[in-house]
């Protein structure tokens, strides 16, 4: 018997009677068989949305940005709202992978793989909006600095928009490496179980010749820690730089120093909500309720209520500073045009979804309810989308020239483009769930003997002993 021990007061992270073989069977079997009807339905709907999105983008590129309802005051509308929203969605994956790994939080093992995949797909969706917004997408490479063959035309290193490109591309690269390196041992398991030559070949190439030797595991562990160390500052830096797109301007409603922590908390808030949405669907379709447990959902709901409260404090701080700062333009933006103007309905949707609704998670019963968690995860993401809409549109639609004031509503190509990114996101996710293990098999096995339900039950007899008595009892059993 190992000296590893975890109190039975701590909830099991793997329910049911499991051994190593059963863990492999439960998680790998869905990849080896045909998907169920729900998978086909979800995948088909995702493809339809993706097709509609592709047509909307084609329409916009063919006819120009004029088909969008941008106007004299609102130059950033639906597209940049969606860009910031998708970047925020991607935050939770890196947070769960990197920071929780460094802090040795065992509960991350059931949810980290899907969260990392979500990060990759969300950043892919986000990156399209600024590029398509340029209008002439074939000139998109002009945002990159490269040797001076372009003469006097050079990128502006003082602009946060340029640093957005660096931050998000770095974030995407590190997240992709982190995700893929974690998949390698599981790819080798699928390869070793493969019954066809093609499957064995494909997963064999993907696993890079992994044999599971001690040296391989040492290097794998070292690489994971290095990537976690690199990723951790990225969690803070990416949305901080996105917030600088607004905070470094002089527009009332944007010109504020609270934006970096406010954006980071909001990104974690919405990212965890999206992880909840995906995991609840995944555990239902793939029958993984024993690995993605109520304990996992409760832990993430605690993060949601914490970050939601931080976001709520930020909203109130903005209102207070708009009043206390005695700047008539800031005051008008927040109190006349944002909370009470023609777009005021969006402000109150944001407040209801982001500040009032998450308070239900102060109650344990609500945190552990699958139905409540699923509904709340969608409500939070609606609220966080409206937060970005409020920041962008309600700060722009009333400028210093009343004759230019206007109202904003999106055109169908704008809506279609957004729906298309949902199609891309869920198409990628359904393919991922079909061909890749959505739970890290090797990591689940690493915690099974300390946090598995059947192993914890065997520890009950030691609960009343002191540390010395426990150690003596374990050594005595081991000697016999």
XYZ file of C-alpha atoms in Angstrom:
480
model
C 0.000 0.000 0.000
C 1.213 3.479 -0.826
C 1.627 6.159 1.836
C -0.434 8.496 -0.345
C -3.523 9.470 1.567
C -6.333 11.951 1.175
C -8.995 12.588 3.796
C -12.401 11.068 3.128
C -13.865 14.480 3.969
C -12.611 15.620 0.573
C -15.067 14.623 -2.148
C -13.968 11.866 -4.594
C -12.884 13.122 -8.005
C -13.744 9.815 -9.696
C -17.048 8.182 -8.782
C -17.808 4.480 -8.889
C -15.641 1.377 -8.599
C -12.749 1.951 -10.992
C -9.379 0.475 -11.745
C -6.834 1.547 -14.363
C -8.278 -0.698 -17.066
C -11.829 0.518 -16.462
C -10.683 4.169 -16.734
C -9.138 3.428 -20.140
C -12.275 1.613 -21.303
C -14.642 4.380 -20.199
C -12.745 7.233 -21.853
C -11.246 5.590 -24.953
C -14.204 3.410 -26.004
C -16.298 6.330 -27.384
C -13.433 7.099 -29.771
C -13.282 3.538 -31.059
C -17.000 3.119 -31.683
C -19.566 4.984 -33.749
C -20.940 8.204 -32.250
C -24.525 8.350 -31.004
C -27.481 10.194 -32.538
C -26.971 13.273 -30.376
C -23.445 13.659 -31.738
C -24.718 13.572 -35.346
C -27.482 16.084 -34.590
C -25.055 18.502 -32.930
C -22.457 18.102 -35.663
C -25.008 18.686 -38.441
C -26.334 21.864 -36.800
C -22.756 23.093 -36.360
C -22.013 22.525 -40.050
C -25.143 24.468 -41.037
C -24.075 27.418 -38.900
C -20.556 27.233 -40.299
C -21.903 27.278 -43.853
C -24.106 30.293 -43.112
C -21.118 32.058 -41.563
C -18.923 31.329 -44.587
C -21.600 32.752 -46.905
C -21.911 35.902 -44.747
C -18.154 36.437 -44.822
C -18.099 35.934 -48.598
C -20.901 38.504 -48.938
C -19.013 41.022 -46.812
C -15.713 40.573 -48.658
C -17.401 40.728 -52.084
C -19.467 43.852 -51.408
C -17.243 45.465 -48.767
C -17.618 46.535 -45.138
C -20.547 48.735 -46.189
C -22.892 45.760 -45.835
C -22.347 46.015 -42.094
C -24.414 48.574 -40.191
C -21.416 50.538 -38.956
C -22.137 54.246 -39.143
C -20.708 57.682 -38.442
C -20.140 57.157 -34.730
C -19.940 53.386 -34.381
C -16.874 52.198 -36.256
C -16.449 49.214 -33.962
C -19.744 47.407 -33.492
C -20.751 43.791 -33.663
C -17.374 42.479 -34.875
C -15.101 43.853 -32.140
C -17.735 42.942 -29.534
C -17.499 39.355 -30.746
C -13.715 39.477 -30.939
C -13.367 40.505 -27.273
C -16.032 37.975 -26.230
C -14.312 35.033 -27.921
C -10.897 36.020 -26.532
C -12.473 36.047 -23.077
C -13.958 32.587 -23.632
C -10.478 31.258 -24.292
C -9.159 32.333 -20.906
C -10.475 29.537 -18.711
C -8.646 26.805 -20.618
C -5.234 28.277 -19.946
C -6.173 29.098 -16.369
C -7.317 25.536 -15.625
C -4.327 24.022 -17.437
C -1.540 26.228 -16.173
C -2.350 27.855 -12.866
C -4.238 24.927 -11.372
C -1.435 22.593 -12.468
C 1.182 24.754 -10.731
C -0.954 24.779 -7.579
C -1.416 20.995 -7.842
C -5.195 21.132 -7.837
C -6.370 17.570 -8.453
C -9.860 18.565 -9.596
C -8.486 20.039 -12.808
C -7.765 16.531 -14.190
C -11.368 15.834 -15.140
C -11.914 19.093 -17.008
C -8.567 20.384 -18.275
C -8.474 18.603 -21.654
C -11.840 19.945 -22.840
C -11.029 23.399 -21.460
C -7.713 23.494 -23.332
C -9.456 22.488 -26.563
C -12.028 25.205 -25.958
C -9.215 27.752 -25.703
C -7.752 26.749 -29.062
C -11.105 26.875 -30.857
C -12.184 30.132 -29.192
C -8.987 31.930 -30.201
C -9.437 30.643 -33.771
C -12.905 32.243 -33.786
C -11.690 35.484 -32.199
C -8.834 36.037 -34.632
C -11.144 36.200 -37.632
C -13.049 39.324 -36.581
C -10.254 41.947 -36.748
C -9.020 40.462 -40.035
C -12.434 40.501 -41.709
C -13.100 43.958 -40.248
C -10.150 45.286 -42.249
C -12.234 44.902 -45.398
C -9.284 44.111 -47.626
C -8.407 40.818 -45.957
C -5.651 40.125 -48.447
C -3.738 43.021 -46.856
C -3.943 41.478 -43.369
C -0.228 40.700 -43.334
C 0.404 44.451 -42.980
C -0.278 44.077 -39.243
C 2.951 42.083 -38.922
C 6.360 43.756 -38.703
C 8.802 42.340 -41.212
C 12.065 43.613 -42.780
C 11.791 47.009 -44.399
C 10.955 45.955 -47.933
C 7.706 47.908 -47.635
C 9.554 51.241 -47.404
C 8.077 53.918 -45.169
C 4.953 51.899 -44.347
C 5.672 50.405 -40.959
C 3.640 49.106 -38.060
C 2.972 51.419 -35.121
C 4.672 49.914 -32.090
C 2.967 52.468 -29.864
C -0.455 51.031 -30.688
C -2.046 48.404 -28.417
C -3.719 46.992 -31.547
C -0.320 45.771 -32.738
C 0.477 44.253 -29.341
C -2.858 42.448 -29.551
C -1.458 40.550 -32.528
C 1.653 39.521 -30.588
C -0.232 38.637 -27.408
C -2.944 36.555 -29.038
C -0.617 34.720 -31.429
C 1.709 33.867 -28.498
C -1.262 32.784 -26.426
C -2.535 30.554 -29.219
C 0.882 28.957 -29.821
C 1.583 28.169 -26.154
C -1.961 26.905 -25.578
C -1.700 24.636 -28.629
C 1.612 23.174 -27.436
C 0.230 22.647 -23.946
C -2.848 20.919 -25.276
C -0.980 18.690 -27.711
C 1.786 17.661 -25.320
C -0.861 16.486 -22.853
C -2.499 14.383 -25.567
C 0.617 12.404 -26.497
C 0.387 9.638 -23.802
C -3.309 9.166 -24.561
C -2.662 8.984 -28.309
C -0.205 6.164 -27.570
C -2.906 4.326 -25.607
C -5.312 4.582 -28.555
C -2.521 3.425 -30.901
C -1.834 0.364 -28.766
C -5.525 -0.579 -28.724
C -6.063 0.091 -32.453
C -7.458 -2.780 -34.522
C -6.945 -1.318 -37.983
C -3.665 -0.425 -39.681
C -4.803 3.067 -40.614
C -5.820 3.906 -37.047
C -2.575 2.483 -35.687
C -0.574 4.520 -38.208
C -2.377 7.818 -37.605
C -2.323 7.631 -33.827
C 1.227 6.284 -33.946
C 2.375 9.387 -35.858
C 0.391 11.624 -33.494
C 1.968 10.025 -30.405
C 5.557 10.663 -31.613
C 6.681 7.145 -30.717
C 5.651 7.375 -27.065
C 6.493 4.162 -25.165
C 5.674 5.210 -21.613
C 9.258 4.750 -20.381
C 10.421 6.525 -17.239
C 12.484 8.949 -19.336
C 9.451 9.826 -21.456
C 7.383 10.566 -18.343
C 10.189 12.682 -16.840
C 10.424 14.795 -19.972
C 6.673 15.027 -20.263
C 6.368 16.298 -16.693
C 9.188 18.808 -17.184
C 7.642 20.109 -20.431
C 4.229 20.474 -18.764
C 5.707 22.561 -15.950
C 7.683 24.776 -18.355
C 4.605 25.399 -20.508
C 2.509 26.051 -17.392
C 5.084 28.620 -16.277
C 4.975 30.306 -19.693
C 1.183 30.219 -19.858
C 0.483 31.707 -16.447
C 1.498 35.309 -17.289
C -0.364 34.947 -20.591
C -3.642 34.512 -18.679
C -3.135 38.013 -17.323
C -1.420 39.621 -20.284
C -3.759 38.761 -23.155
C -6.916 40.379 -21.892
C -4.917 43.182 -20.279
C -3.620 44.124 -23.727
C -7.100 43.751 -25.219
C -8.334 46.186 -22.548
C -5.601 48.661 -23.604
C -7.317 48.881 -27.017
C -9.952 50.870 -25.148
C -8.213 52.261 -22.060
C -5.490 54.114 -23.972
C -8.059 56.144 -25.912
C -9.638 59.415 -24.723
C -13.242 58.365 -25.379
C -15.529 58.749 -22.317
C -16.435 55.299 -21.063
C -13.165 53.785 -22.302
C -10.525 56.049 -20.743
C -10.165 54.269 -17.409
C -7.365 52.465 -15.549
C -9.680 49.849 -14.068
C -10.018 48.052 -17.392
C -7.100 45.532 -17.136
C -8.222 43.729 -13.923
C -11.860 44.219 -14.923
C -11.301 42.567 -18.323
C -9.254 39.679 -16.878
C -11.885 38.888 -14.218
C -14.617 39.098 -16.858
C -12.706 36.796 -19.187
C -12.277 34.137 -16.487
C -15.950 34.574 -15.578
C -17.197 33.947 -19.120
C -14.561 31.297 -19.861
C -15.579 29.151 -16.904
C -19.220 29.518 -17.907
C -18.440 28.205 -21.393
C -16.451 25.299 -19.913
C -19.524 24.416 -17.869
C -21.735 24.485 -20.971
C -19.396 22.201 -22.903
C -18.756 19.758 -20.068
C -22.415 19.308 -19.239
C -23.115 18.468 -22.898
C -20.031 16.229 -23.094
C -20.739 14.218 -19.939
C -24.287 13.613 -21.149
C -23.430 12.563 -24.722
C -20.371 10.444 -23.846
C -21.730 9.103 -20.530
C -18.837 10.481 -18.476
C -20.811 11.468 -15.375
C -18.423 9.504 -13.134
C -15.405 11.518 -14.281
C -16.973 14.991 -14.668
C -18.698 14.974 -11.311
C -20.898 17.359 -9.372
C -17.771 18.206 -7.377
C -16.079 19.528 -10.540
C -19.106 21.648 -11.392
C -19.320 22.995 -7.859
C -15.639 24.005 -7.877
C -16.100 25.903 -11.144
C -19.300 27.532 -9.915
C -17.350 28.901 -6.952
C -14.922 30.518 -9.395
C -17.893 31.908 -11.343
C -19.502 33.533 -8.310
C -16.129 34.985 -7.225
C -15.228 36.481 -10.603
C -18.841 37.594 -11.137
C -18.637 39.541 -7.891
C -15.360 41.138 -9.005
C -17.008 42.179 -12.261
C -19.998 43.574 -10.335
C -17.647 45.664 -8.163
C -15.992 46.968 -11.337
C -19.361 48.084 -12.743
C -20.168 49.963 -9.534
C -16.680 51.494 -9.409
C -17.128 52.828 -12.947
C -20.432 54.438 -11.992
C -18.942 55.957 -8.836
C -15.936 57.396 -10.670
C -18.146 58.840 -13.402
C -20.016 60.748 -10.685
C -17.026 61.523 -8.428
C -14.716 62.584 -11.281
C -17.014 65.537 -12.116
C -16.296 65.167 -15.829
C -19.564 66.041 -17.600
C -18.796 63.800 -20.590
C -18.035 60.749 -18.432
C -21.148 61.428 -16.367
C -23.322 61.699 -19.474
C -21.890 58.512 -20.979
C -22.608 56.405 -17.911
C -25.804 57.917 -16.525
C -27.578 59.387 -19.576
C -26.549 57.228 -22.532
C -25.414 53.912 -21.021
C -27.935 53.302 -18.200
C -30.848 55.342 -19.498
C -30.321 56.045 -23.225
C -31.820 54.327 -26.270
C -29.396 51.405 -25.773
C -30.036 51.316 -22.013
C -31.811 47.963 -22.324
C -28.468 46.331 -23.126
C -26.951 47.793 -19.948
C -29.665 46.322 -17.751
C -29.442 42.914 -19.443
C -25.720 42.992 -18.648
C -26.295 43.914 -14.989
C -28.996 41.266 -14.536
C -27.042 38.441 -16.147
C -23.601 39.224 -14.711
C -24.257 40.646 -11.271
C -27.652 39.463 -10.017
C -28.038 35.988 -11.563
C -24.709 34.417 -10.383
C -25.649 35.144 -6.763
C -27.671 31.896 -6.780
C -24.327 30.102 -6.524
C -23.938 31.209 -2.917
C -26.213 28.235 -2.182
C -24.610 24.779 -2.289
C -27.730 23.120 -3.659
C -27.689 25.475 -6.655
C -23.955 24.977 -7.251
C -24.491 21.211 -7.446
C -27.564 21.271 -9.693
C -26.793 20.263 -13.289
C -29.872 22.055 -14.686
C -29.191 25.298 -12.797
C -25.520 25.210 -13.758
C -26.331 24.699 -17.440
C -28.879 27.530 -17.554
C -26.606 29.856 -15.583
C -23.625 29.121 -17.845
C -25.651 30.332 -20.825
C -27.022 33.359 -18.953
C -23.511 34.393 -17.900
C -22.238 34.227 -21.452
C -25.189 36.252 -22.735
C -24.414 38.811 -20.038
C -20.719 38.898 -20.879
C -21.479 39.373 -24.557
C -23.670 42.344 -23.622
C -20.874 43.706 -21.426
C -18.638 44.067 -24.488
C -21.550 45.450 -26.539
C -22.242 48.033 -23.818
C -18.604 49.088 -23.544
C -18.222 49.516 -27.297
C -21.554 50.745 -28.609
C -22.913 52.827 -25.729
C -19.605 54.703 -25.539
C -19.634 55.494 -29.263
C -23.197 56.180 -30.338
C -23.313 59.607 -28.670
C -20.199 61.583 -29.582
C -19.435 65.332 -29.281
C -21.468 66.203 -32.405
C -25.225 65.669 -31.844
C -25.976 65.794 -35.594
C -24.011 62.553 -36.016
C -25.810 60.661 -33.258
C -27.304 57.398 -34.377
C -28.672 54.068 -33.238
C -26.954 50.765 -33.932
C -28.390 47.430 -34.925
C -26.462 44.699 -36.758
C -27.146 43.695 -40.357
C -27.665 40.076 -41.377
C -24.050 39.584 -42.602
C -22.808 40.681 -39.165
C -25.143 38.263 -37.390
C -24.317 35.543 -39.912
C -20.587 35.961 -39.331
C -21.100 35.602 -35.582
C -23.302 32.529 -36.000
C -20.638 31.109 -38.308
C -18.029 31.310 -35.559
C -20.353 29.266 -33.355
C -20.518 26.760 -36.202
C -16.724 26.653 -36.433
C -16.326 26.347 -32.670
C -18.785 23.501 -32.242
C -17.704 21.688 -35.436
C -14.150 21.619 -34.077
C -15.380 20.569 -30.643
C -17.542 17.704 -31.941
C -14.636 16.422 -34.066
C -12.371 16.714 -31.038
C -14.853 14.742 -28.901
C -15.059 12.025 -31.572
C -11.366 11.497 -32.313
C -9.528 12.725 -29.196
C -9.994 11.682 -25.528
C -11.957 14.525 -23.905
C -10.560 13.587 -20.493
C -6.855 13.102 -19.832
C -6.624 9.343 -19.196
C -3.090 9.430 -17.805
C -3.897 12.279 -15.415
C -7.053 10.570 -14.129
C -4.983 7.471 -13.393
C -2.456 9.601 -11.488
C -5.101 10.649 -8.939
C -7.211 7.474 -8.957
C -5.662 5.853 -5.866
C -5.955 8.986 -3.757
C -9.209 10.490 -5.038
C -11.155 7.573 -6.523
C -14.355 6.758 -4.610
C -13.618 3.070 -4.053
C -10.040 3.774 -2.920
C -11.173 6.513 -0.523
C -13.659 4.124 1.078
C -10.727 1.923 2.011
C -9.212 4.823 3.899
C -12.105 5.242 6.351
C -10.506 2.892 8.881
C -7.487 5.218 9.134
C -9.444 8.456 9.630
C -9.369 8.397 13.442
C -5.641 7.650 13.702
C -2.832 10.118 14.290
C -0.190 10.599 11.585
C 2.242 8.342 13.490
C -0.355 5.615 13.972
C -1.351 5.845 10.316
C 2.247 5.546 9.149
C 2.878 2.608 11.462
C -0.297 0.816 10.313
C 0.515 1.282 6.638
C 4.093 0.058 7.068
C 2.849 -2.907 9.102
C 0.377 -3.907 6.354
C 3.007 -3.373 3.689
C 5.485 -5.617 5.545
C 2.952 -8.437 5.531
